[in-house]
Amino acid sequence: MNRENRKDVVDGVAQLQLPKSNEQGFVLVAGLVFVAILTILGTTAYMTTTGDLQVSYNYRKSREAFYGAEAGTQEALYRLRPAAGAASISDTASPQNPNWCVYIVASSLGGTAWNPATGDPEYNASFTNTKVVSLQTTIPCWVKVRHKREYDAVQAGHTTSAPHYTDADGTPSIAGITSGSRGNIIYYGFRGTSTAHPYTKSGASNDPPVEIITSRFVE
């Protein structure tokens, strides 16, 4: 930095004058940089806090949905027991109806009556779709209970070389099993063996059908 000193004499007193320098400009720039750093730190802290709050909120809502759906599943399991008495649900037809389906629904979900046809993304109009009122009136969830059929097993990976059940209904081929032709009910019991296992048969069965329970929490 170039500097030039000037020395003047006023009334016999020597005065030293220094030229103006760039120090004032440097201080201004340093101040602006400091403010920018504080702004960045503040923005980062805000974004971090906001992100943490969102994560905490999402976690709380996911746990709420999980336990709400689990409560619905437990009610369905209870109702499937004969000991549930008047609250029990079951397919009383003989032979049992492959399209049997029951919805367990809170008296109101979101303040309005819940309609399976619009509320269940997997609704099937060919099922019986009976509705019963849930015993848990304060938990906003709905539960669907239906028989497991050969189509469900095929969707889960069942093949003749890697079977999920014993196909004893006289039609062992799975080629014709589709979403429109779901095959027979899969039962669970002692079909021809000393060990309980899933199987199909033609006609009525004394063993209980395997049931599929779907439980959904409604916010």
Tab-separated table of C-alpha atoms in Angstrom:
chain	number	residue	atom	x	y	z
A	1	MET	CA	0.000	0.000	0.000
A	2	ASN	CA	1.513	3.347	-1.043
A	3	ARG	CA	1.529	5.996	1.636
A	4	GLU	CA	2.829	9.599	1.475
A	5	ASN	CA	3.394	11.658	4.631
A	6	ARG	CA	2.986	15.443	4.566
A	7	LYS	CA	4.330	17.746	7.261
A	8	ASP	CA	2.953	21.277	7.536
A	9	VAL	CA	3.677	24.040	10.024
A	10	VAL	CA	0.730	26.019	11.400
A	11	ASP	CA	1.418	28.785	13.900
A	12	GLY	CA	4.815	27.318	14.495
A	13	VAL	CA	3.445	23.896	15.307
A	14	ALA	CA	4.322	21.030	13.089
A	15	GLN	CA	1.371	18.892	12.008
A	16	LEU	CA	1.670	15.517	10.391
A	17	GLN	CA	-1.027	14.633	7.845
A	18	LEU	CA	-1.488	11.111	6.628
A	19	PRO	CA	-3.295	10.416	3.379
A	20	LYS	CA	-6.598	8.553	3.358
A	21	SER	CA	-6.215	4.773	3.026
A	22	ASN	CA	-8.435	1.828	1.955
A	23	GLU	CA	-8.920	0.672	5.562
A	24	GLN	CA	-12.473	2.005	5.792
A	25	GLY	CA	-13.476	0.045	2.677
A	26	PHE	CA	-11.885	-3.082	4.086
A	27	VAL	CA	-13.873	-2.770	7.314
A	28	LEU	CA	-17.098	-2.411	5.313
A	29	VAL	CA	-16.374	-5.514	3.248
A	30	ALA	CA	-15.461	-7.494	6.373
A	31	GLY	CA	-18.725	-6.431	7.998
A	32	LEU	CA	-20.752	-7.539	4.987
A	33	VAL	CA	-18.982	-10.902	4.930
A	34	PHE	CA	-19.726	-11.348	8.639
A	35	VAL	CA	-23.403	-10.537	8.104
A	36	ALA	CA	-23.531	-12.991	5.189
A	37	ILE	CA	-22.009	-15.721	7.349
A	38	LEU	CA	-24.553	-15.067	10.102
A	39	THR	CA	-27.350	-15.198	7.524
A	40	ILE	CA	-26.123	-18.527	6.165
A	41	LEU	CA	-25.797	-19.964	9.675
A	42	GLY	CA	-29.271	-18.755	10.596
A	43	THR	CA	-30.812	-20.169	7.429
A	44	THR	CA	-29.063	-23.502	7.956
A	45	ALA	CA	-30.255	-23.675	11.562
A	46	TYR	CA	-33.814	-22.854	10.484
A	47	MET	CA	-33.827	-25.462	7.739
A	48	THR	CA	-32.353	-28.074	10.075
A	49	THR	CA	-34.936	-27.338	12.755
A	50	THR	CA	-37.783	-27.380	10.228
A	51	GLY	CA	-36.526	-30.682	8.793
A	52	ASP	CA	-36.261	-32.235	12.249
A	53	LEU	CA	-39.793	-31.124	13.093
A	54	GLN	CA	-41.104	-32.622	9.835
A	55	VAL	CA	-39.308	-35.910	10.490
A	56	SER	CA	-40.724	-35.999	14.017
A	57	TYR	CA	-44.226	-35.256	12.710
A	58	ASN	CA	-44.016	-37.934	10.023
A	59	TYR	CA	-42.764	-40.481	12.555
A	60	ARG	CA	-45.585	-39.684	14.965
A	61	LYS	CA	-48.206	-39.961	12.219
A	62	SER	CA	-46.759	-43.227	10.915
A	63	ARG	CA	-46.815	-44.755	14.407
A	64	GLU	CA	-50.370	-43.540	14.886
A	65	ALA	CA	-51.400	-45.164	11.608
A	66	PHE	CA	-49.564	-48.390	12.476
A	67	TYR	CA	-51.177	-48.817	15.889
A	68	GLY	CA	-54.580	-47.798	14.548
A	69	ALA	CA	-54.392	-50.443	11.810
A	70	GLU	CA	-53.066	-52.999	14.312
A	71	ALA	CA	-56.083	-52.346	16.548
A	72	GLY	CA	-58.339	-53.115	13.600
A	73	THR	CA	-56.465	-56.346	12.869
A	74	GLN	CA	-56.794	-57.476	16.474
A	75	GLU	CA	-60.530	-56.831	16.427
A	76	ALA	CA	-60.874	-58.934	13.279
A	77	LEU	CA	-58.923	-61.785	14.881
A	78	TYR	CA	-61.183	-61.606	17.922
A	79	ARG	CA	-64.347	-61.609	15.829
A	80	LEU	CA	-63.195	-64.679	13.881
A	81	ARG	CA	-63.227	-66.711	17.099
A	82	PRO	CA	-66.477	-68.571	17.867
A	83	ALA	CA	-66.092	-67.412	21.473
A	84	ALA	CA	-66.807	-63.864	20.307
A	85	GLY	CA	-70.488	-64.748	20.411
A	86	ALA	CA	-72.752	-62.133	18.864
A	87	ALA	CA	-69.701	-60.157	17.726
A	88	SER	CA	-68.256	-63.062	15.735
A	89	ILE	CA	-68.054	-63.016	11.953
A	90	SER	CA	-67.970	-66.148	9.802
A	91	ASP	CA	-69.081	-67.634	6.524
A	92	THR	CA	-71.991	-69.857	7.523
A	93	ALA	CA	-72.759	-71.143	4.012
A	94	SER	CA	-72.194	-74.819	3.220
A	95	PRO	CA	-70.154	-75.175	1.155
A	96	GLN	CA	-68.620	-71.867	2.077
A	97	ASN	CA	-68.935	-68.960	-0.334
A	98	PRO	CA	-65.607	-68.222	-2.074
A	99	ASN	CA	-66.707	-64.587	-2.430
A	100	TRP	CA	-67.446	-64.101	1.273
A	101	CYS	CA	-66.154	-60.739	2.476
A	102	VAL	CA	-66.861	-58.624	5.570
A	103	TYR	CA	-65.923	-55.017	6.298
A	104	ILE	CA	-65.534	-53.933	9.923
A	105	VAL	CA	-66.013	-50.181	9.940
A	106	ALA	CA	-66.152	-47.477	12.607
A	107	SER	CA	-69.581	-45.836	12.791
A	108	SER	CA	-68.130	-42.832	10.975
A	109	LEU	CA	-64.780	-42.128	9.385
A	110	GLY	CA	-63.855	-38.503	8.882
A	111	GLY	CA	-67.362	-37.480	9.939
A	112	THR	CA	-69.071	-39.282	7.060
A	113	ALA	CA	-70.348	-42.788	6.449
A	114	TRP	CA	-67.612	-44.910	4.889
A	115	ASN	CA	-68.370	-46.634	1.590
A	116	PRO	CA	-66.251	-49.697	0.660
A	117	ALA	CA	-66.839	-49.109	-3.050
A	118	THR	CA	-65.043	-45.760	-2.890
A	119	GLY	CA	-62.878	-46.186	0.201
A	120	ASP	CA	-61.230	-49.540	-0.561
A	121	PRO	CA	-58.797	-49.362	-3.512
A	122	GLU	CA	-59.082	-53.163	-3.876
A	123	TYR	CA	-62.871	-53.279	-3.710
A	124	ASN	CA	-64.427	-56.153	-5.652
A	125	ALA	CA	-68.113	-55.873	-6.482
A	126	SER	CA	-68.410	-59.665	-6.884
A	127	PHE	CA	-67.736	-60.193	-3.150
A	128	THR	CA	-70.531	-60.194	-0.550
A	129	ASN	CA	-69.058	-57.039	1.074
A	130	THR	CA	-71.084	-57.193	4.281
A	131	LYS	CA	-70.561	-54.241	6.654
A	132	VAL	CA	-70.510	-54.511	10.459
A	133	VAL	CA	-69.937	-51.710	12.951
A	134	SER	CA	-66.574	-51.763	14.697
A	135	LEU	CA	-66.410	-52.209	18.466
A	136	GLN	CA	-63.715	-49.514	18.508
A	137	THR	CA	-65.712	-46.393	17.812
A	138	THR	CA	-62.877	-43.951	18.553
A	139	ILE	CA	-60.291	-45.462	16.191
A	140	PRO	CA	-60.713	-44.305	12.577
A	141	CYS	CA	-59.912	-47.469	10.658
A	142	TRP	CA	-61.627	-50.046	8.509
A	143	VAL	CA	-60.886	-53.759	8.205
A	144	LYS	CA	-61.640	-56.209	5.420
A	145	VAL	CA	-61.805	-59.961	6.034
A	146	ARG	CA	-62.155	-62.407	3.146
A	147	HIS	CA	-61.300	-65.984	2.248
A	148	LYS	CA	-57.880	-66.713	0.808
A	149	ARG	CA	-58.176	-68.362	-2.586
A	150	GLU	CA	-55.840	-69.956	-5.084
A	151	TYR	CA	-55.372	-66.676	-6.932
A	152	ASP	CA	-53.990	-65.073	-3.757
A	153	ALA	CA	-51.484	-67.901	-3.360
A	154	VAL	CA	-50.417	-67.597	-6.997
A	155	GLN	CA	-49.919	-63.865	-6.494
A	156	ALA	CA	-47.693	-64.690	-3.518
A	157	GLY	CA	-45.527	-67.066	-5.595
A	158	HIS	CA	-47.332	-70.429	-5.548
A	159	THR	CA	-46.374	-72.762	-8.409
A	160	THR	CA	-46.686	-76.506	-8.957
A	161	SER	CA	-42.941	-76.848	-8.355
A	162	ALA	CA	-42.952	-74.574	-5.290
A	163	PRO	CA	-46.435	-75.047	-3.818
A	164	HIS	CA	-47.851	-72.940	-1.001
A	165	TYR	CA	-50.694	-75.396	-0.430
A	166	THR	CA	-51.822	-78.903	-1.343
A	167	ASP	CA	-54.007	-78.654	-4.427
A	168	ALA	CA	-56.553	-81.404	-3.784
A	169	ASP	CA	-59.617	-80.013	-5.538
A	170	GLY	CA	-59.218	-82.101	-8.701
A	171	THR	CA	-57.927	-79.219	-10.833
A	172	PRO	CA	-54.210	-78.984	-10.037
A	173	SER	CA	-53.347	-76.729	-12.958
A	174	ILE	CA	-53.016	-73.044	-12.080
A	175	ALA	CA	-53.056	-71.882	-15.705
A	176	GLY	CA	-56.706	-70.860	-15.535
A	177	ILE	CA	-56.463	-68.983	-12.239
A	178	THR	CA	-56.803	-65.245	-12.817
A	179	SER	CA	-58.214	-62.186	-11.076
A	180	GLY	CA	-61.525	-62.972	-12.757
A	181	SER	CA	-61.374	-66.693	-11.912
A	182	ARG	CA	-59.774	-66.912	-8.481
A	183	GLY	CA	-60.041	-70.638	-7.885
A	184	ASN	CA	-61.126	-72.386	-4.707
A	185	ILE	CA	-60.895	-71.449	-1.050
A	186	ILE	CA	-57.693	-72.487	0.704
A	187	TYR	CA	-58.390	-74.279	3.992
A	188	TYR	CA	-56.072	-75.018	6.876
A	189	GLY	CA	-56.233	-78.375	8.593
A	190	PHE	CA	-55.294	-82.056	8.447
A	191	ARG	CA	-56.138	-82.970	4.873
A	192	GLY	CA	-54.866	-86.550	4.547
A	193	THR	CA	-51.867	-86.028	6.832
A	194	SER	CA	-51.063	-85.866	10.525
A	195	THR	CA	-49.786	-82.301	10.144
A	196	ALA	CA	-51.957	-79.248	9.644
A	197	HIS	CA	-51.269	-77.429	6.400
A	198	PRO	CA	-53.080	-75.329	3.755
A	199	TYR	CA	-55.046	-77.230	1.111
A	200	THR	CA	-57.926	-76.962	-1.350
A	201	LYS	CA	-60.719	-79.450	-1.939
A	202	SER	CA	-63.951	-79.710	-3.860
A	203	GLY	CA	-67.070	-79.335	-1.750
A	204	ALA	CA	-67.463	-78.376	1.904
A	205	SER	CA	-64.684	-78.704	4.450
A	206	ASN	CA	-64.761	-79.167	8.204
A	207	ASP	CA	-61.532	-77.198	8.503
A	208	PRO	CA	-61.560	-73.398	8.678
A	209	PRO	CA	-60.661	-71.352	5.618
A	210	VAL	CA	-57.538	-69.245	5.640
A	211	GLU	CA	-58.609	-65.622	5.975
A	212	ILE	CA	-56.941	-62.504	4.582
A	213	ILE	CA	-57.214	-59.471	6.855
A	214	THR	CA	-56.599	-55.986	5.487
A	215	SER	CA	-56.630	-53.126	7.992
A	216	ARG	CA	-56.291	-49.456	7.051
A	217	PHE	CA	-56.078	-46.374	9.257
A	218	VAL	CA	-58.032	-43.368	7.981
A	219	GLU	CA	-56.688	-39.922	8.880
